[in-house]
Short mmCIF file of C-alpha atoms and ligand atoms in Angstrom, two decimals:
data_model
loop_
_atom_site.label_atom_id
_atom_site.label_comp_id
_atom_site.label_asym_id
_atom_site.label_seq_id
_atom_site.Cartn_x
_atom_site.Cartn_y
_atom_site.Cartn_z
CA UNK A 1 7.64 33.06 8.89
CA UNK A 2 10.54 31.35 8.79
CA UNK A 3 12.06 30.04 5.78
CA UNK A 4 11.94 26.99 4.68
CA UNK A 5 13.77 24.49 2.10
CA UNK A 6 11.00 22.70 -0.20
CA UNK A 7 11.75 19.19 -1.58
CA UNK A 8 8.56 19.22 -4.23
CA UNK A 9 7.57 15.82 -4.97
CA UNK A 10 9.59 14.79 -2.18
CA UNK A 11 12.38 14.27 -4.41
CA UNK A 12 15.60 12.92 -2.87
CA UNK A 13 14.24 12.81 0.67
CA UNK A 14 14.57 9.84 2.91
CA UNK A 15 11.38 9.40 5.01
CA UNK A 16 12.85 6.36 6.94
CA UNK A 17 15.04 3.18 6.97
CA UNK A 18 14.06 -0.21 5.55
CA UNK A 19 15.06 -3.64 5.18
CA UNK A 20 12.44 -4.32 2.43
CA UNK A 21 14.31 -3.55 -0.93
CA UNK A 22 17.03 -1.40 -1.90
CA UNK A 23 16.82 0.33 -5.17
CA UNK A 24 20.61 1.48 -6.75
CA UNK A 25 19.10 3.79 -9.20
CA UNK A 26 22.79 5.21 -10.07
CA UNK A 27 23.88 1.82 -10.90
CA UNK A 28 20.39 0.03 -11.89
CA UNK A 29 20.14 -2.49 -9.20
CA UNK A 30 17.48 -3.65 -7.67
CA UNK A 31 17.69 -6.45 -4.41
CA UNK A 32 14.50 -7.31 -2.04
CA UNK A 33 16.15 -8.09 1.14
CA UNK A 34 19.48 -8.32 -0.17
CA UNK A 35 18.66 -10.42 -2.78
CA UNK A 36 19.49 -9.13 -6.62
CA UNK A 37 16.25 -9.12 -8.56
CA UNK A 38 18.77 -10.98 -11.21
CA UNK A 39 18.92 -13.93 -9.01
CA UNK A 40 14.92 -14.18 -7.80
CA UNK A 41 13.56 -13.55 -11.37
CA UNK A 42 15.43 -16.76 -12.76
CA UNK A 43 14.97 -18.86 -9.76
CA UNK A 44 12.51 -18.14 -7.68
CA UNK A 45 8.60 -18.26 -7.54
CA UNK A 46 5.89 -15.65 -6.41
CA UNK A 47 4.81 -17.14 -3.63
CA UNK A 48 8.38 -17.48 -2.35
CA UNK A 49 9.31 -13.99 -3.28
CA UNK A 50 6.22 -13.10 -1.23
CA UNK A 51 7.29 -15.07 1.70
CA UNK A 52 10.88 -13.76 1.61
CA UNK A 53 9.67 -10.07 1.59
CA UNK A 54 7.54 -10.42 4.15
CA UNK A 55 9.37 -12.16 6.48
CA UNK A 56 12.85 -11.14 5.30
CA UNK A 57 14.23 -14.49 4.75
CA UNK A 58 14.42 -17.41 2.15
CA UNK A 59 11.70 -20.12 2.98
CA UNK A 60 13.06 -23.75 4.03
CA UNK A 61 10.89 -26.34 1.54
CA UNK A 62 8.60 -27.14 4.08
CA UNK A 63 7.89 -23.33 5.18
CA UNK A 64 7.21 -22.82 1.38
CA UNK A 65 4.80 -25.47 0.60
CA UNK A 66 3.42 -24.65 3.86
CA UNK A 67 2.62 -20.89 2.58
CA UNK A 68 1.75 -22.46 -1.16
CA UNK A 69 -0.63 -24.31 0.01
CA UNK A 70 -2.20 -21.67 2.89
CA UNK A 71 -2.43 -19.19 -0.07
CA UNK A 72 -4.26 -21.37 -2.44
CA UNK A 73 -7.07 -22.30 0.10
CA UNK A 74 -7.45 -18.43 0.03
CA UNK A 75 -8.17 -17.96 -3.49
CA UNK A 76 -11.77 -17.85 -3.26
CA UNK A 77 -14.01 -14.68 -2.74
CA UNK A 78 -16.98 -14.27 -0.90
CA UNK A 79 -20.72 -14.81 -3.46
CA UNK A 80 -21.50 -10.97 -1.82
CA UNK A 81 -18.20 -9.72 -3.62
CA UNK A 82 -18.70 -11.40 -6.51
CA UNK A 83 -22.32 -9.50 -6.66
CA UNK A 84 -20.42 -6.48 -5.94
CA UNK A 85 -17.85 -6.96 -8.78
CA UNK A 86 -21.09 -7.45 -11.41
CA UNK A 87 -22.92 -4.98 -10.34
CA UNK A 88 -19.59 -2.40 -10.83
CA UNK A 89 -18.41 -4.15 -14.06
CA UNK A 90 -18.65 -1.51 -16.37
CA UNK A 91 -16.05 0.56 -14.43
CA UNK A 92 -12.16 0.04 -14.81
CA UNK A 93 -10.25 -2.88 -13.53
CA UNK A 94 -8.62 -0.61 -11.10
CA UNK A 95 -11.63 0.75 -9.62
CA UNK A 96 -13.24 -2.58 -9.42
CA UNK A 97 -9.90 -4.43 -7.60
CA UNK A 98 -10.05 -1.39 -5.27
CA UNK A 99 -13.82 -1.57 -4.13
CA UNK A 100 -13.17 -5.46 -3.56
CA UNK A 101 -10.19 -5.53 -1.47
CA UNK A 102 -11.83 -2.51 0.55
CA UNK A 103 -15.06 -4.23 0.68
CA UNK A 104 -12.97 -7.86 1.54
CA UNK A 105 -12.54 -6.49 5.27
CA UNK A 106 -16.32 -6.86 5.66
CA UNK A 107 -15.74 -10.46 5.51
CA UNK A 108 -12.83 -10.57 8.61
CA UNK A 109 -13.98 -12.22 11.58
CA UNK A 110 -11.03 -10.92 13.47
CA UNK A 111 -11.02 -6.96 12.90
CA UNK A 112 -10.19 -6.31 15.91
CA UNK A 113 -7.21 -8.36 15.94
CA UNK A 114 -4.18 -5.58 14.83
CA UNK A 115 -1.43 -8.13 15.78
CA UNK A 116 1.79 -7.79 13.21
CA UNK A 117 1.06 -11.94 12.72
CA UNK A 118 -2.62 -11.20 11.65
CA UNK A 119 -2.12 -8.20 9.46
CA UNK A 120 0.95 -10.34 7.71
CA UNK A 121 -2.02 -13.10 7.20
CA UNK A 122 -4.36 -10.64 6.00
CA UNK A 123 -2.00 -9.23 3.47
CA UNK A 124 -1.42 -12.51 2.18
CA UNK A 125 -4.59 -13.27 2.06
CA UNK A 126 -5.46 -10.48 0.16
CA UNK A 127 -2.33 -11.62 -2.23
CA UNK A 128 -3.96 -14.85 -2.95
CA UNK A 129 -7.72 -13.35 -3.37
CA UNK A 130 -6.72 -10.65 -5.60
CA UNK A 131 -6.31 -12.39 -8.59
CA UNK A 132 -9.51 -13.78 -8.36
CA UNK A 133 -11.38 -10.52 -8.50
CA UNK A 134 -9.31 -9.28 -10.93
CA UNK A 135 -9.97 -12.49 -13.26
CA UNK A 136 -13.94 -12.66 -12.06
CA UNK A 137 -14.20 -9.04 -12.96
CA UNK A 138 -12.89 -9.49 -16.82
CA UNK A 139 -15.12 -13.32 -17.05
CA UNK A 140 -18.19 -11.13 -15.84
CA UNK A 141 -17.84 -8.03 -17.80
CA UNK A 142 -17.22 -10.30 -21.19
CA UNK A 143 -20.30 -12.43 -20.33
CA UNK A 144 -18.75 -15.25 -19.90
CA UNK A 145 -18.99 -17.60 -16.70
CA UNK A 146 -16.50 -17.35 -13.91
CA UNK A 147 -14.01 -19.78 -13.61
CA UNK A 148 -13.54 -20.71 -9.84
CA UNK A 149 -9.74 -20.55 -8.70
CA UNK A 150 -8.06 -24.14 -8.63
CA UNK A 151 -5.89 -24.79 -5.56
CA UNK A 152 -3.39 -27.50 -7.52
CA UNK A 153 -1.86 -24.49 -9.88
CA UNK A 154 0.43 -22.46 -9.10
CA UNK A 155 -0.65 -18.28 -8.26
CA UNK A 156 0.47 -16.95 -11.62
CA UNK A 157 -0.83 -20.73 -13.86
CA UNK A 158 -4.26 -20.32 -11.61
CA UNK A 159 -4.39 -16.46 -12.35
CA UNK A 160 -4.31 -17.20 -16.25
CA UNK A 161 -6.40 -20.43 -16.05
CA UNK A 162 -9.03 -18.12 -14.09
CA UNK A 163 -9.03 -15.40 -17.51
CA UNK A 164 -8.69 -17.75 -19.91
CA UNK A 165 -10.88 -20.91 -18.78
CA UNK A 166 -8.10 -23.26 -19.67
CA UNK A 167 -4.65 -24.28 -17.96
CA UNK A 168 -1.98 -22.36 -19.45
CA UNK A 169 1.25 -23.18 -20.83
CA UNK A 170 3.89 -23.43 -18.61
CA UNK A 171 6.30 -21.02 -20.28
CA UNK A 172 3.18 -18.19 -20.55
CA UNK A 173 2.69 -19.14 -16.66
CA UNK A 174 6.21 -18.97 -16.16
CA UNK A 175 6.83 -15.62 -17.50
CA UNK A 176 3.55 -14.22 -15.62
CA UNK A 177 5.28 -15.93 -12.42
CA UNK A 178 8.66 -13.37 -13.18
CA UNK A 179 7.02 -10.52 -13.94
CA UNK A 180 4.64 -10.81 -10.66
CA UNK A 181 8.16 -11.01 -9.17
CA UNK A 182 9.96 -8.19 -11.08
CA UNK A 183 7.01 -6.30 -9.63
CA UNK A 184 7.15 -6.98 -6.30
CA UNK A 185 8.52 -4.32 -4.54
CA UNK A 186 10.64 -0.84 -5.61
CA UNK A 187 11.41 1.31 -2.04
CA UNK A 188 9.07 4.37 -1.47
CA UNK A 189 7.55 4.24 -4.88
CA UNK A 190 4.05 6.38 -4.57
CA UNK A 191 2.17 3.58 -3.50
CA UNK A 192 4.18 1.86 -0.92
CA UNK A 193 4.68 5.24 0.62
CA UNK A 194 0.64 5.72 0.42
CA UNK A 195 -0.15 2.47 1.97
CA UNK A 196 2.27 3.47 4.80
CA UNK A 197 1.06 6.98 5.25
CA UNK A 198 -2.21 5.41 5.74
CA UNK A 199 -0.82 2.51 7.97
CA UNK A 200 1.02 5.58 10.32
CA UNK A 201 -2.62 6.91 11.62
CA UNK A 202 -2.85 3.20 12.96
CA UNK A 203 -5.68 2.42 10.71
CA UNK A 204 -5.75 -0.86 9.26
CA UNK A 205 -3.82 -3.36 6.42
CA UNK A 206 -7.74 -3.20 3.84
CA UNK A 207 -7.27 0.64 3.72
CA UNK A 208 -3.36 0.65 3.47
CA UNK A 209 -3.61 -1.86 0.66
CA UNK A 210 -7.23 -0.65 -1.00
CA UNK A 211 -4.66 2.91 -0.72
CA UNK A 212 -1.85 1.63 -2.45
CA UNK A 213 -4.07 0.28 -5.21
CA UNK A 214 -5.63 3.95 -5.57
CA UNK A 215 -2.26 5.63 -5.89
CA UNK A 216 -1.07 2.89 -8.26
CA UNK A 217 -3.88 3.55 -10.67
CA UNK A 218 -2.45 6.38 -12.20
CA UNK A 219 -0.12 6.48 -15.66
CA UNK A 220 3.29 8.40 -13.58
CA UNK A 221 3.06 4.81 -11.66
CA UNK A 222 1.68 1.72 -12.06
CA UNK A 223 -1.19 2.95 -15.33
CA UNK A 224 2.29 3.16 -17.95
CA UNK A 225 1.73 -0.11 -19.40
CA UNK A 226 -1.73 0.63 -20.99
CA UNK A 227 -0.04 3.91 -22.05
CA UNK A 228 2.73 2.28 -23.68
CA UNK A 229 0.68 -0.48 -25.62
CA UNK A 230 -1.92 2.29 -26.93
CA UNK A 231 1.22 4.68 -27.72
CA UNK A 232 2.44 1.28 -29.98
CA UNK A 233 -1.02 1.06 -31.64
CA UNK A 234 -0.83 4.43 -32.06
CA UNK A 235 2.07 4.01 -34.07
CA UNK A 236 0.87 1.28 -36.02
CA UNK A 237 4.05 0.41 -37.98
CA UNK A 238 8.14 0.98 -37.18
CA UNK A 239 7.92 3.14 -39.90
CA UNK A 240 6.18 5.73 -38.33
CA UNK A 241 8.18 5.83 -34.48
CA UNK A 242 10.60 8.34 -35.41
CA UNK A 243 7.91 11.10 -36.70
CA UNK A 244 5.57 10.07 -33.59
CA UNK A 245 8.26 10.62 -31.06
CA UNK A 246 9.30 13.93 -32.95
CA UNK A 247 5.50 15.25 -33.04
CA UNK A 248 5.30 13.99 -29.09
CA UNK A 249 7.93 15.10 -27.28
CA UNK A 250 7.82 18.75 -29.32
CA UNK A 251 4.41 19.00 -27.70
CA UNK A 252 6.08 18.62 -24.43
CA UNK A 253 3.78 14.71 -24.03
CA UNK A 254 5.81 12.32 -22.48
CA UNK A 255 7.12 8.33 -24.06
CA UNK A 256 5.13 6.01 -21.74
CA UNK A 257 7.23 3.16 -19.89
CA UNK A 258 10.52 6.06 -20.12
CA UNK A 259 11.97 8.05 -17.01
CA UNK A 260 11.62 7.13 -13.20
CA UNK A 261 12.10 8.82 -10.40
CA UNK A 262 14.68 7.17 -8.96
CA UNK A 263 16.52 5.00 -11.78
CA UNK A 264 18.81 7.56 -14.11
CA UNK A 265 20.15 4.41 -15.53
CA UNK A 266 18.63 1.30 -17.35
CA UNK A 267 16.18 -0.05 -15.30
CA UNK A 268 16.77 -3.62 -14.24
CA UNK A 269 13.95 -4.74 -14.87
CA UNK A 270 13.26 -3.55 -18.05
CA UNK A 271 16.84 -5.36 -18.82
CA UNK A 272 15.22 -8.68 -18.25
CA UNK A 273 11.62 -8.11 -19.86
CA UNK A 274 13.20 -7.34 -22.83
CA UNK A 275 14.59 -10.58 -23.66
CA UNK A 276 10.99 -12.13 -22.40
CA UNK A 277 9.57 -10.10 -24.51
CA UNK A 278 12.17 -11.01 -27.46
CA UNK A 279 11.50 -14.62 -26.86
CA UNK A 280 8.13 -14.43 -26.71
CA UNK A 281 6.83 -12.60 -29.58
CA UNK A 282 9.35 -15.21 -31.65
CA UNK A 283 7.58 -17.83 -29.53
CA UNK A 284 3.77 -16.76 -30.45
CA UNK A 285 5.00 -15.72 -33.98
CA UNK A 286 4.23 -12.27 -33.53
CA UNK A 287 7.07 -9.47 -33.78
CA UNK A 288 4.60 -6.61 -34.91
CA UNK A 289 4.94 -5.23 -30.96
CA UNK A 290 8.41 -6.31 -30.04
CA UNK A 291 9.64 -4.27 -33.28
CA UNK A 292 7.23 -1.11 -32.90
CA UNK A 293 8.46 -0.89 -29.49
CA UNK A 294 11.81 -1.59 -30.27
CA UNK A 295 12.37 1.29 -32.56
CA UNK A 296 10.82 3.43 -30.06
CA UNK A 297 13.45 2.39 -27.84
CA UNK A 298 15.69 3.42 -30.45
CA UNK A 299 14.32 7.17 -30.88
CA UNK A 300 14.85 7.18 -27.26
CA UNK A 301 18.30 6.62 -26.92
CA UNK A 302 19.32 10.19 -27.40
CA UNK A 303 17.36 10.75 -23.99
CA UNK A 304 20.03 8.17 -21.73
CA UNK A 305 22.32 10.53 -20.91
CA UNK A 306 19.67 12.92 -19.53
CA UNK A 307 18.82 9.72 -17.23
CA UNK A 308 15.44 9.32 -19.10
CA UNK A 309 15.47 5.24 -19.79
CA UNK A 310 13.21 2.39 -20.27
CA UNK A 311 11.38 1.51 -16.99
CA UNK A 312 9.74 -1.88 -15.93
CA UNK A 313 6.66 -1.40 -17.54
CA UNK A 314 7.78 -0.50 -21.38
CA UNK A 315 8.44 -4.39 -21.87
CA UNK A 316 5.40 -5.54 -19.55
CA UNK A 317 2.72 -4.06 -21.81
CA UNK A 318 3.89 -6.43 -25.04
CA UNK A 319 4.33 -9.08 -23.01
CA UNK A 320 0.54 -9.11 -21.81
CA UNK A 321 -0.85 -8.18 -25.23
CA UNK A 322 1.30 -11.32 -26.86
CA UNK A 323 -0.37 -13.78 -24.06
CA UNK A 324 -3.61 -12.04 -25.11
CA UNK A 325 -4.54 -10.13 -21.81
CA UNK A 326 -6.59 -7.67 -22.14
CA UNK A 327 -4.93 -3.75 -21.98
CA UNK A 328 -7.12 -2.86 -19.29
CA UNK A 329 -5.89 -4.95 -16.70
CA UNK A 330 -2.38 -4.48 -17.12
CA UNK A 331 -2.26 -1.76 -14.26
CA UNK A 332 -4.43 -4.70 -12.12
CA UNK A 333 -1.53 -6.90 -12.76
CA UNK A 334 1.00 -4.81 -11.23
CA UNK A 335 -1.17 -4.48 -8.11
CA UNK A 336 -1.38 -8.01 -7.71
CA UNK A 337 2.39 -8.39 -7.98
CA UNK A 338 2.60 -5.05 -5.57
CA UNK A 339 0.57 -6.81 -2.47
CA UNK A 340 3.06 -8.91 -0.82
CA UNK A 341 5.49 -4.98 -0.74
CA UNK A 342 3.16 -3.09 0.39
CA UNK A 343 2.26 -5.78 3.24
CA UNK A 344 6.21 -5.89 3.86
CA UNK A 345 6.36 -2.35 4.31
CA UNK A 346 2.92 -2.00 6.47
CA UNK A 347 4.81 -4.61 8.36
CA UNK A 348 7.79 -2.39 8.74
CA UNK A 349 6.08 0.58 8.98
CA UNK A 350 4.06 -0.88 12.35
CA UNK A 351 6.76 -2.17 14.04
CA UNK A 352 8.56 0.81 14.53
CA UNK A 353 5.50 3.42 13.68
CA UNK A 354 5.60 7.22 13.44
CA UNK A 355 3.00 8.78 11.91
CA UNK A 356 4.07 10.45 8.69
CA UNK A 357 2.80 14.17 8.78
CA UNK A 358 5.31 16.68 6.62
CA UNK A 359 4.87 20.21 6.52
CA UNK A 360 3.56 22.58 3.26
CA UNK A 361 5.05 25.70 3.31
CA UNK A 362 2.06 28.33 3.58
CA UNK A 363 1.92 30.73 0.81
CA UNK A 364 -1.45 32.46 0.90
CA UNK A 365 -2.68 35.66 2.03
CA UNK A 366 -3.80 36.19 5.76
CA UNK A 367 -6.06 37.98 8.14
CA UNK A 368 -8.46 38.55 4.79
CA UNK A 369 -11.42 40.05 6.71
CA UNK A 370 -14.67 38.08 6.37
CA UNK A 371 -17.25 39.78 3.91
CA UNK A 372 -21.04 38.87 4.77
CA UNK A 373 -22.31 36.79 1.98
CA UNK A 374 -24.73 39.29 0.51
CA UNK A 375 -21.77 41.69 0.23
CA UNK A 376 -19.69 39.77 -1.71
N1 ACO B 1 9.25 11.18 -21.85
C1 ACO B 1 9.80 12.36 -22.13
N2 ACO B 1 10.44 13.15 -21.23
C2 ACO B 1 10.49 12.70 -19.98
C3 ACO B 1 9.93 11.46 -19.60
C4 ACO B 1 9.30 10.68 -20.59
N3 ACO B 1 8.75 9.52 -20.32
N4 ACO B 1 10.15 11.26 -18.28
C5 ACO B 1 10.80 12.34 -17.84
N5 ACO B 1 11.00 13.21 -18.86
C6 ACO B 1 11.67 14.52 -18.79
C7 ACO B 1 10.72 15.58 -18.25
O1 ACO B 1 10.01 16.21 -19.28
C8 ACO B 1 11.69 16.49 -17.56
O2 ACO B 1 12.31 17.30 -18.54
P1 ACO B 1 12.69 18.84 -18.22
O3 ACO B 1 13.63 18.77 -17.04
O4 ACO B 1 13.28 19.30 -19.48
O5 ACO B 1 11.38 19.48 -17.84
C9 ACO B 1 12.76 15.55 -16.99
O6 ACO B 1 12.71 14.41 -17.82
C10 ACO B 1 12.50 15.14 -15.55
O7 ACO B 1 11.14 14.72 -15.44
P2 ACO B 1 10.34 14.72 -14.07
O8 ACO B 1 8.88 14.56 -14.35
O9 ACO B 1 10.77 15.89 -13.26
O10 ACO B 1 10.95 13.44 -13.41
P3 ACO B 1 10.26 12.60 -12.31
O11 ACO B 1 11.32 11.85 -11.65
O12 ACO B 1 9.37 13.41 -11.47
O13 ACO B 1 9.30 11.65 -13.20
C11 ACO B 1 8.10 9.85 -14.05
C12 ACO B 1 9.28 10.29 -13.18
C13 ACO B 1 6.81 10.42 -13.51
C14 ACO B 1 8.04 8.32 -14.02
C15 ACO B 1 8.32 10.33 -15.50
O14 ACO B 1 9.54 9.84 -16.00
C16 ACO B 1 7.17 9.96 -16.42
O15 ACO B 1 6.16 10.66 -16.46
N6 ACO B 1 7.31 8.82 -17.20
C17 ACO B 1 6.27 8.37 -18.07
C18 ACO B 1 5.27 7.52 -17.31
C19 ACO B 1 5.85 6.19 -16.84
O16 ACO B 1 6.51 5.48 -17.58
N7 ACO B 1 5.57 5.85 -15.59
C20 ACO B 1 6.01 4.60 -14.96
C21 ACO B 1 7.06 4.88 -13.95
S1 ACO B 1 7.82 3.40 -13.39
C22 ACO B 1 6.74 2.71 -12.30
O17 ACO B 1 6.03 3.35 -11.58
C23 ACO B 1 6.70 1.31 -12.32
#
């Protein structure tokens, strides 16, 4: 056979070229098409950050109240899905946001229709439902009545209003609004590269997406944030980080919301959720979380110069547990922020498609001669 160079993990390979986002792990930068995530997390909005992904350019007013408004006439799910969701609420958030957005292309007139304009309109689509399943899923599994979407909020105020059953505050909204954003889109993370594995066979935008949510699910991607809020009650007090990373690490476990694949620096985003995260445990009153994580930080710092840093989701999970969302939907959240990517780069990955199919080196034994099974 002839030999072969393995890139396990398919670390430091380049599958492709994009215009989508460009992650500068050496330097910890981080632009969606061309813009630094710096710049879009203090001025812009979700739904424009959506818009600009997936079309690759800055909306004119008009275009973005035009895209506002078509994704908050979306919001609603069919009465079928919302039997679905209750009759799967005992499962995780994860599982239940997958089923729905699968089961959501039951409810597409146009299936048929694989045009790069429809599949951009079904991935928005899916962008403005998701929240809503996500939301009806937690009201239903709590007993509580669901809250119907309302079309004059924004996505990220209407996402909260649906949990919580009242309005929220503008600055809680707000800080949803840039952390939907912060989580937009990251390159060939494991998802993104799922959903456009599975949009190569030419098989449709509700199985790339419902794909990108499976990969996401797990705690080496999108799951770290529940990890790194149950590693923080874990550790109860500040007192007690330095002896709890100790006992960890010696065991060879690893410090949740530390280490990416691709950053070896700080990770940008991490950068800015700290200070939110400052801010808003002195705005609720409540620096138990901000200080436990903190000093885990701390412990950690040894670790830098082997590249291993805070990533995007150490800051997230304090952040959701101060606006009182509940731990098991912080890996939902990320998916809902992840949508409008993964439609940019189904979009990208359709327009000029290949389908991706590497090669595993085979290691096994051959020509093993077949035994009858009463032999064996
Ligand atoms: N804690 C302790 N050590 C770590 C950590 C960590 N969080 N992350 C990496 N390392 C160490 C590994 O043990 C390994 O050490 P070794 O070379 O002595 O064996 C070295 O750093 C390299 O680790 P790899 O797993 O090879 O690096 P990889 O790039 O494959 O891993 C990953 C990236 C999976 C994110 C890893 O850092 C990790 O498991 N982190 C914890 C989970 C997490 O935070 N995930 C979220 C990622 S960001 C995102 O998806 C939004």
């Amino acid at each position: 056979m002839d030999e072969v160079r393995i890139h396990r993990g398919l670390k430091e390979v380049y599958l492709d070229r994009t215009k989508s986002s460009y992650v500068d792990g050496k330097n910890g930068k981080l632009y969606y098409r061309g813009f630094n995530i710096n710049e879009l997390a203090n001025n812009s909005s979700f739904e424009e950050v959506s818009y600009l992904l997936i079309h690759g350019k800055l909306p004119t007013k008009s275009e973005l109240i035009q895209l506002t408004e078509w994704m908050s006439v979306r919001r609603e799910i069919p009465s079928q899905i919302i039997d679905l969701i209750s009759s799967i609420k005992h499962l995780h958030p994860m599982d239940v946001l997958r089923t729905a957005i699968s089961t959501l292309s039951a409810y597409d007139k146009d299936l048929e229709d694989e045009s790069i304009q429809t599949n951009i309109e079904r991935g928005l689509s899916i962008t403005a439902k998701a929240p809503t399943i996500v939301a009806t899923h937690v009201r239903l599994r709590d007993g509580n009545d669901i809250i119907p979407p309302n079309k004059n909020l924004s996505h990220s105020a209407n996402f909260l209003y649906m949990l919580f059953g009242q309005e929220p505050d503008d600055l809680d909204a707000k800080l949803i609004d840039k952390d939907l954003i912060l989580h937009a889109e990251h390159g060939l993370n494991a998802s993104s590269f799922t959903a456009r594995v599975v949009a190569s066979t030419q098989s449709d935008m509700y199985s790339a997406i419902t794909a990108g949510v499976a990969a996401l699910k797990g705690p080496a991607h999108g799951g770290a944030a529940e990890g790194v809020m149950k590693q923080a009650q874990d550790i109860g007090d500040e007192s007690n980080t330095k002896e709890y990373v100790k006992d960890l690490l010696s065991s060879g476990g690893r410090i949740m919301g530390f280490g990416h694949r691709v950053y070896k620096t700080a990770d940008p985003r991490a950068l800015i959720l700290k200070k939110d995260a400052k801010n808003l445990s002195e705005r609720k009153g409540n620096p138990k979380w901000f200080s436990i994580l903190q000093s885990l930080a701390e412990c950690m710092e040894p670790y830098e110069k082997k590249g291993i840093c805070e990533n995007v989701d150490f800051w997230t999970g304090a952040i959701y547990n101060l606006l009182e969302i509940p731990d098991d939907i912080f890996v939902s959240i990320f998916a809902l922020a992840r949508i409008p990517g993964w439609t940019a780069q189904v979009t990208e990955q359709l327009d000029n498609n290949i389908l991706i199919r590497p090669l595993l080196e085979y290691v096994g034994e051959l020509d093993i001669p077949y035994i009858d099974i009463d032999e064996r």
